[in-house]
């Protein structure tokens, strides 16, 4: 039923993907390469990274994100200007065209996890639910890697 | 509709951010930019004049860095994306360099002295690599240090009483005489970063023969 259209099957096998039934757009969204760094306690915000693939025939628009891990999860965009100064702001809605994908990765888009409810412990994982403008949602299970992790598990 | 889709298909990143107008030209990272281009380089370390406190509580300053090559960058421990990425990259470069890296002074200076106290810095830096030192100070001391490095930073509210810091993100490399050698851009690939570090690890005298 949940056919994996992208990349190594092994990778897809470890993903827990659930799409709300009944919506044409969001249910065509697949998640690959989810990961996050461990946190030290709960005072600092965390960040989660992954790639969203729109495998459907229609554009989808990502409007929000929720997780039991954080009271204030938001999609942010980090950018670095010509003077080398990095800044971060809310990304706003993100449209993923049919057949396209959007990567949340260090230095670009990230899911910022503000007001953590529990520490992010290496070896654990947490659910992250993306909300789309058609009312559908997609949930990914995000593994927590070490504090000095540099990317998803191979 | 079809035309829009076709246009998107050929875009490198098919992201339509509703806030694109606000994001303007700052949209995403341009890996080709370096501060060298703007003629504002860090002072030589022996011309800097700031005092800070190391994560172990010892007083420190730029004079501690002269005599050995140094790698210095600015950030803050409440930074979710850029700073842990930079620290993880640095740890990766240091591992790649192996025992050679032990000649380096590696210093992380906070731009958020309000939250990054000495104990906080001590807890934080150890997670990445044992060579990384964390330096903090009073807001005035930090302002002075940042000025000497020509680093800029700014507090930005995130709502709900929370805030983040915009800041210069590159990693500065100095040779053992204290002269600024080069910059490693944010998230520069290892194959570019490591040779830059190897170059400052080569003594200046040897380099000139
Ligand atoms: Cu953020």
Short mmCIF file of C-alpha atoms and ligand atoms in Angstrom, two decimals:
data_model
loop_
_atom_site.label_atom_id
_atom_site.label_comp_id
_atom_site.label_asym_id
_atom_site.label_seq_id
_atom_site.Cartn_x
_atom_site.Cartn_y
_atom_site.Cartn_z
CA UNK A 1 0.00 0.00 0.00
CA UNK A 2 2.63 2.53 1.01
CA UNK A 3 4.85 2.20 -2.00
CA UNK A 4 8.20 3.82 -1.66
CA UNK A 5 9.01 5.83 -4.75
CA UNK A 6 12.31 7.14 -3.61
CA UNK A 7 15.80 5.85 -3.13
CA UNK A 8 16.92 2.83 -1.14
CA UNK A 9 14.16 0.59 0.06
CA UNK A 10 16.03 0.00 3.29
CA UNK A 11 15.70 3.64 4.16
CA UNK A 12 11.98 3.67 3.50
CA UNK A 13 11.53 0.60 5.60
CA UNK A 14 12.61 2.37 8.76
CA UNK A 15 10.19 5.25 8.27
CA UNK A 16 6.88 5.25 10.01
CA UNK A 17 4.71 7.14 7.59
CA UNK A 18 1.08 7.83 8.08
CA UNK A 19 -1.06 10.04 5.91
CA UNK A 20 -4.55 11.12 6.81
CA UNK A 21 -6.86 9.31 4.39
CA UNK A 22 -9.28 11.19 2.20
CA UNK A 23 -7.08 14.02 1.01
CA UNK A 24 -5.65 13.99 -2.48
CA UNK A 25 -2.63 16.21 -1.80
CA UNK A 26 -1.04 15.42 1.52
CA UNK A 27 -1.35 11.67 1.16
CA UNK A 28 1.05 11.83 -1.78
CA UNK A 29 3.77 13.35 0.38
CA UNK A 30 6.60 11.03 1.38
CA UNK A 31 9.30 11.73 3.96
CA UNK A 32 12.90 10.57 3.70
CA UNK A 33 16.07 11.11 5.73
CA UNK A 34 14.56 12.43 8.98
CA UNK A 35 17.02 13.25 11.76
CA UNK A 36 17.60 15.57 14.68
CA UNK A 37 20.44 16.30 17.07
CA UNK A 38 20.19 15.43 20.73
CA UNK A 39 19.53 18.33 23.09
CA UNK A 40 21.13 19.22 26.39
CA UNK A 41 18.10 19.45 28.64
CA UNK A 42 15.00 21.34 27.53
CA UNK A 43 16.06 24.99 27.70
CA UNK A 44 17.47 25.30 24.19
CA UNK A 45 15.42 24.88 21.04
CA UNK A 46 16.02 21.77 18.95
CA UNK A 47 15.94 21.37 15.18
CA UNK A 48 14.73 18.54 12.97
CA UNK A 49 15.66 17.88 9.35
CA UNK A 50 14.18 15.74 6.58
CA UNK A 51 13.07 15.79 2.95
CA UNK A 52 9.44 16.03 1.85
CA UNK A 53 8.64 14.57 -1.56
CA UNK A 54 5.40 15.39 -3.35
CA UNK A 55 4.74 12.26 -5.42
CA UNK A 56 1.28 13.36 -6.51
CA UNK A 57 -0.19 15.21 -9.48
CA UNK A 58 -1.07 18.36 -7.56
CA UNK A 59 0.95 20.98 -5.76
CA UNK A 60 0.77 20.79 -1.98
CA UNK A 61 1.32 23.60 0.50
CA UNK A 62 2.90 22.97 3.87
CA UNK A 63 1.23 25.22 6.42
CA UNK A 64 2.38 23.99 9.80
CA UNK A 65 3.98 21.38 11.98
CA UNK A 66 3.10 19.80 15.30
CA UNK A 67 4.81 17.39 17.69
CA UNK A 68 4.24 16.25 21.25
CA UNK A 69 7.93 17.01 21.84
CA UNK A 70 7.66 20.81 21.68
CA UNK A 71 5.04 23.40 22.52
CA UNK A 72 6.17 25.70 19.72
CA UNK A 73 7.35 23.88 16.61
CA UNK A 74 7.83 26.13 13.56
CA UNK A 75 9.36 25.86 10.11
CA UNK A 76 12.30 28.27 9.96
CA UNK A 77 14.67 29.38 7.27
CA UNK A 78 18.31 30.12 8.02
CA UNK A 79 20.08 32.30 5.50
CA UNK A 80 23.54 33.82 5.25
CA UNK A 81 23.92 37.18 3.53
CA UNK A 82 26.75 38.57 1.41
CA UNK A 83 28.52 39.80 4.54
CA UNK A 84 28.56 36.34 6.06
CA UNK A 85 25.89 37.13 8.66
CA UNK A 86 23.47 34.30 9.34
CA UNK A 87 19.92 34.91 10.42
CA UNK A 88 16.85 32.79 11.01
CA UNK A 89 13.17 33.56 10.52
CA UNK A 90 9.83 31.81 10.10
CA UNK A 91 9.59 30.39 6.60
CA UNK A 92 5.86 30.90 6.07
CA UNK A 93 3.86 28.48 3.91
CA UNK A 94 5.93 26.31 1.59
CA UNK A 95 4.48 25.03 -1.67
CA UNK A 96 5.91 21.79 -3.03
CA UNK A 97 5.09 21.40 -6.70
CA UNK A 98 3.87 18.08 -8.09
CA UNK A 99 6.82 15.74 -8.47
CA UNK A 100 9.15 18.00 -6.53
CA UNK A 101 10.73 17.78 -3.11
CA UNK A 102 11.86 20.17 -0.42
CA UNK A 103 14.77 19.46 1.90
CA UNK A 104 14.99 20.70 5.44
CA UNK A 105 18.72 20.65 6.12
CA UNK A 106 21.33 22.55 8.16
CA UNK A 107 21.79 26.13 7.00
CA UNK A 108 18.48 26.23 5.12
CA UNK A 109 15.02 25.19 6.19
CA UNK A 110 14.58 23.43 9.52
CA UNK A 111 11.83 22.48 11.89
CA UNK A 112 12.63 24.53 14.96
CA UNK A 113 11.43 22.85 18.15
CA UNK A 114 10.87 25.57 20.72
CA UNK A 115 9.80 24.89 24.30
CA UNK A 116 10.85 21.26 24.41
CA UNK A 117 8.69 19.14 26.72
CA UNK A 118 11.36 16.50 27.22
CA UNK A 119 15.07 16.34 26.37
CA UNK A 120 15.92 14.94 22.94
CA UNK A 121 17.87 11.79 23.81
CA UNK A 122 20.23 10.12 21.40
CA UNK A 123 18.79 6.78 20.26
CA UNK A 124 15.18 7.81 20.80
CA UNK A 125 12.77 9.13 18.22
CA UNK A 126 9.74 11.40 18.12
CA UNK A 127 6.79 11.95 15.78
CA UNK A 128 6.64 15.12 13.70
CA UNK A 129 3.39 15.90 11.88
CA UNK A 130 3.30 18.21 8.87
CA UNK A 131 0.02 19.95 8.08
CA UNK A 132 -0.95 20.84 4.54
CA UNK A 133 -3.43 23.36 3.14
CA UNK A 134 -5.81 20.60 1.97
CA UNK A 135 -6.30 19.59 5.61
CA UNK A 136 -4.20 16.46 5.29
CA UNK A 137 -1.24 15.59 7.45
CA UNK A 138 1.88 13.49 7.15
CA UNK A 139 3.70 12.15 10.20
CA UNK A 140 7.33 11.12 10.24
CA UNK A 141 9.20 9.38 13.03
CA UNK A 142 12.40 11.35 13.57
CA UNK A 143 15.41 9.54 15.05
CA UNK A 144 17.53 11.54 17.49
CA UNK A 145 21.24 11.31 16.73
CA UNK A 146 24.22 12.58 18.70
CA UNK A 147 24.71 16.24 19.50
CA UNK A 148 27.51 16.48 16.94
CA UNK A 149 25.64 14.60 14.17
CA UNK A 150 26.12 16.06 10.72
CA UNK A 151 23.37 14.36 8.73
CA UNK A 152 20.90 11.47 8.61
CA UNK A 153 22.04 7.93 9.30
CA UNK A 154 23.48 6.27 6.20
CA UNK B 1 -1.30 26.20 -13.71
CA UNK B 2 0.66 24.08 -16.17
CA UNK B 3 3.06 26.89 -16.85
CA UNK B 4 3.69 27.50 -13.21
CA UNK B 5 4.37 23.84 -12.64
CA UNK B 6 6.80 23.70 -15.56
CA UNK B 7 8.62 26.76 -14.28
CA UNK B 8 8.95 25.19 -10.87
CA UNK B 9 10.22 21.97 -12.29
CA UNK B 10 13.27 23.71 -13.66
CA UNK B 11 13.95 25.68 -10.53
CA UNK B 12 16.85 24.35 -8.47
CA UNK B 13 14.72 24.35 -5.37
CA UNK B 14 11.01 24.39 -5.93
CA UNK B 15 10.12 26.19 -2.77
CA UNK B 16 7.53 28.89 -2.81
CA UNK B 17 7.70 30.54 0.53
CA UNK B 18 4.78 32.80 1.23
CA UNK B 19 7.24 34.99 3.01
CA UNK B 20 9.48 35.21 -0.04
CA UNK B 21 8.91 38.95 -0.32
CA UNK B 22 10.12 39.42 3.22
CA UNK B 23 13.06 37.07 2.75
CA UNK B 24 14.12 39.01 -0.31
CA UNK B 25 17.67 38.59 -1.44
CA UNK B 26 18.72 36.78 1.69
CA UNK B 27 16.93 33.67 0.49
CA UNK B 28 19.06 30.62 1.22
CA UNK B 29 22.79 30.42 1.58
CA UNK B 30 25.10 31.65 -1.11
CA UNK B 31 28.22 29.54 -0.67
CA UNK B 32 30.23 31.88 -2.90
CA UNK B 33 30.27 34.83 -0.54
CA UNK B 34 33.18 35.62 1.74
CA UNK B 35 33.79 38.57 4.03
CA UNK B 36 37.12 39.12 2.23
CA UNK B 37 35.03 40.69 -0.46
CA UNK B 38 33.95 43.49 1.82
CA UNK B 39 37.42 44.56 3.01
CA UNK B 40 36.64 44.06 6.65
CA UNK B 41 39.14 41.60 8.03
CA UNK B 42 39.82 40.64 11.63
CA UNK B 43 42.73 42.50 13.20
CA UNK B 44 45.94 40.54 13.76
CA UNK B 45 45.56 38.84 17.14
CA UNK B 46 48.42 40.87 18.66
CA UNK B 47 46.52 44.08 17.88
CA UNK B 48 43.34 42.90 19.57
CA UNK B 49 42.65 44.03 23.10
CA UNK B 50 39.79 42.17 24.75
CA UNK B 51 39.49 40.17 27.95
CA UNK B 52 37.21 37.16 28.27
CA UNK B 53 36.75 34.10 30.50
CA UNK B 54 37.43 30.58 29.34
CA UNK B 55 34.90 27.79 30.01
CA UNK B 56 37.10 26.52 32.86
CA UNK B 57 36.92 29.93 34.52
CA UNK B 58 40.44 31.10 33.57
CA UNK B 59 40.85 34.67 32.29
CA UNK B 60 41.81 34.72 28.64
CA UNK B 61 42.35 37.00 25.68
CA UNK B 62 43.88 37.22 22.20
CA UNK B 63 47.45 36.96 23.58
CA UNK B 64 46.63 33.35 24.53
CA UNK B 65 46.31 32.55 20.83
CA UNK B 66 49.61 33.94 19.53
CA UNK B 67 52.36 31.36 19.10
CA UNK B 68 50.11 28.63 17.75
CA UNK B 69 47.68 28.59 14.83
CA UNK B 70 44.12 29.35 15.85
CA UNK B 71 40.59 28.68 14.68
CA UNK B 72 37.99 31.10 16.06
CA UNK B 73 34.28 31.42 15.48
CA UNK B 74 31.34 33.22 17.04
CA UNK B 75 27.98 31.74 17.91
CA UNK B 76 25.73 30.97 20.87
CA UNK B 77 24.66 27.81 22.61
CA UNK B 78 20.91 28.44 22.18
CA UNK B 79 21.41 28.38 18.42
CA UNK B 80 19.56 25.36 16.98
CA UNK B 81 20.95 25.20 13.46
CA UNK B 82 24.07 27.16 12.41
CA UNK B 83 26.15 26.80 15.58
CA UNK B 84 25.80 23.07 16.28
CA UNK B 85 26.34 22.51 12.54
CA UNK B 86 29.55 24.58 12.66
CA UNK B 87 30.73 22.82 15.83
CA UNK B 88 29.94 19.41 14.31
CA UNK B 89 31.82 20.40 11.14
CA UNK B 90 34.78 21.57 13.22
CA UNK B 91 34.80 18.30 15.18
CA UNK B 92 34.78 16.45 11.86
CA UNK B 93 37.73 18.49 10.52
CA UNK B 94 39.67 17.95 13.74
CA UNK B 95 39.11 14.21 13.57
CA UNK B 96 40.24 14.25 9.95
CA UNK B 97 43.43 16.11 10.94
CA UNK B 98 44.14 13.68 13.76
CA UNK B 99 47.06 14.42 16.14
CA UNK B 100 48.14 17.34 13.91
CA UNK B 101 45.08 19.24 15.14
CA UNK B 102 46.45 19.37 18.67
CA UNK B 103 48.67 22.30 17.67
CA UNK B 104 45.54 24.38 17.11
CA UNK B 105 43.73 26.64 19.51
CA UNK B 106 40.04 26.18 18.73
CA UNK B 107 37.83 28.87 20.23
CA UNK B 108 34.08 29.36 20.24
CA UNK B 109 33.17 32.89 21.42
CA UNK B 110 29.57 33.51 22.39
CA UNK B 111 27.57 36.47 21.05
CA UNK B 112 24.93 35.80 23.73
CA UNK B 113 26.66 36.52 27.05
CA UNK B 114 23.27 36.98 28.72
CA UNK B 115 22.55 33.23 28.51
CA UNK B 116 25.99 31.76 27.82
CA UNK B 117 27.61 31.98 31.21
CA UNK B 118 30.87 30.20 32.05
CA UNK B 119 29.16 27.02 33.40
CA UNK B 120 26.86 26.92 30.36
CA UNK B 121 29.84 27.18 28.02
CA UNK B 122 31.65 24.48 29.99
CA UNK B 123 28.71 22.08 29.65
CA UNK B 124 28.25 22.79 25.98
CA UNK B 125 31.65 22.76 24.26
CA UNK B 126 32.71 19.37 25.62
CA UNK B 127 30.00 17.63 23.63
CA UNK B 128 31.67 18.39 20.33
CA UNK B 129 35.44 17.95 20.62
CA UNK B 130 37.87 18.11 23.57
CA UNK B 131 39.95 20.78 21.77
CA UNK B 132 37.09 23.28 21.62
CA UNK B 133 37.31 26.13 24.14
CA UNK B 134 34.31 28.29 24.98
CA UNK B 135 34.93 31.96 25.76
CA UNK B 136 32.40 34.32 27.29
CA UNK B 137 32.36 37.60 29.20
CA UNK B 138 30.28 40.62 30.01
CA UNK B 139 28.23 42.17 27.19
CA UNK B 140 30.84 44.94 26.90
CA UNK B 141 33.72 42.47 26.75
CA UNK B 142 31.94 40.46 24.06
CA UNK B 143 31.23 43.63 22.07
CA UNK B 144 34.91 44.51 22.18
CA UNK B 145 36.03 41.04 21.09
CA UNK B 146 33.50 40.98 18.25
CA UNK B 147 34.70 44.43 17.18
CA UNK B 148 38.31 43.23 16.97
CA UNK B 149 37.26 40.30 14.80
CA UNK B 150 34.92 42.56 12.75
CA UNK B 151 32.11 40.25 13.74
CA UNK B 152 28.56 41.57 13.82
CA UNK B 153 25.69 40.26 15.89
CA UNK B 154 22.19 41.31 16.76
CA UNK B 155 19.48 40.11 19.14
CA UNK B 156 16.22 39.20 17.39
CA UNK B 157 12.97 38.42 19.25
CA UNK B 158 11.27 35.11 18.41
CA UNK B 159 8.03 35.89 20.24
CA UNK B 160 6.95 34.59 23.63
CA UNK B 161 9.87 36.36 25.32
CA UNK B 162 12.32 34.16 23.43
CA UNK B 163 15.10 35.49 21.21
CA UNK B 164 17.74 34.39 18.77
CA UNK B 165 20.96 36.03 17.58
CA UNK B 166 21.92 36.93 14.03
CA UNK B 167 25.68 36.76 13.75
CA UNK B 168 28.70 36.42 11.48
CA UNK B 169 28.91 32.70 10.86
CA UNK B 170 32.29 31.90 9.29
CA UNK B 171 35.30 30.28 10.98
CA UNK B 172 38.45 32.46 11.17
CA UNK B 173 41.88 30.94 10.76
CA UNK B 174 45.01 32.66 12.10
CA UNK B 175 48.61 31.57 11.61
CA UNK B 176 50.90 31.14 14.61
CA UNK B 177 52.11 34.75 14.36
CA UNK B 178 48.53 35.89 14.95
CA UNK B 179 47.94 37.11 11.44
CA UNK B 180 44.50 36.43 9.93
CA UNK B 181 45.00 33.76 7.26
CA UNK B 182 41.62 32.92 5.81
CA UNK B 183 37.98 32.24 6.49
CA UNK B 184 36.10 28.98 6.25
CA UNK B 185 32.57 29.79 5.15
CA UNK B 186 29.59 28.41 6.98
CA UNK B 187 29.18 24.69 6.16
CA UNK B 188 32.08 24.72 3.68
CA UNK B 189 32.75 21.14 2.53
CA UNK B 190 35.49 19.23 4.32
CA UNK B 191 37.60 18.94 1.14
CA UNK B 192 37.98 22.74 1.13
CA UNK B 193 38.08 23.34 4.86
CA UNK B 194 40.73 20.80 5.84
CA UNK B 195 43.42 22.04 3.39
CA UNK B 196 42.86 25.59 4.68
CA UNK B 197 43.53 24.36 8.22
CA UNK B 198 46.58 22.38 7.09
CA UNK B 199 47.94 25.59 5.61
CA UNK B 200 47.83 27.46 8.93
CA UNK B 201 49.32 24.40 10.61
CA UNK B 202 52.37 24.86 8.38
CA UNK B 203 54.70 27.24 10.22
CA UNK B 204 55.01 30.66 8.56
CA UNK B 205 58.81 30.39 8.39
CA UNK B 206 58.60 27.07 6.57
CA UNK B 207 55.99 28.42 4.22
CA UNK B 208 58.27 31.26 3.18
CA UNK B 209 61.31 29.13 2.29
CU1 LIG C 1 15.00 28.18 13.81
#
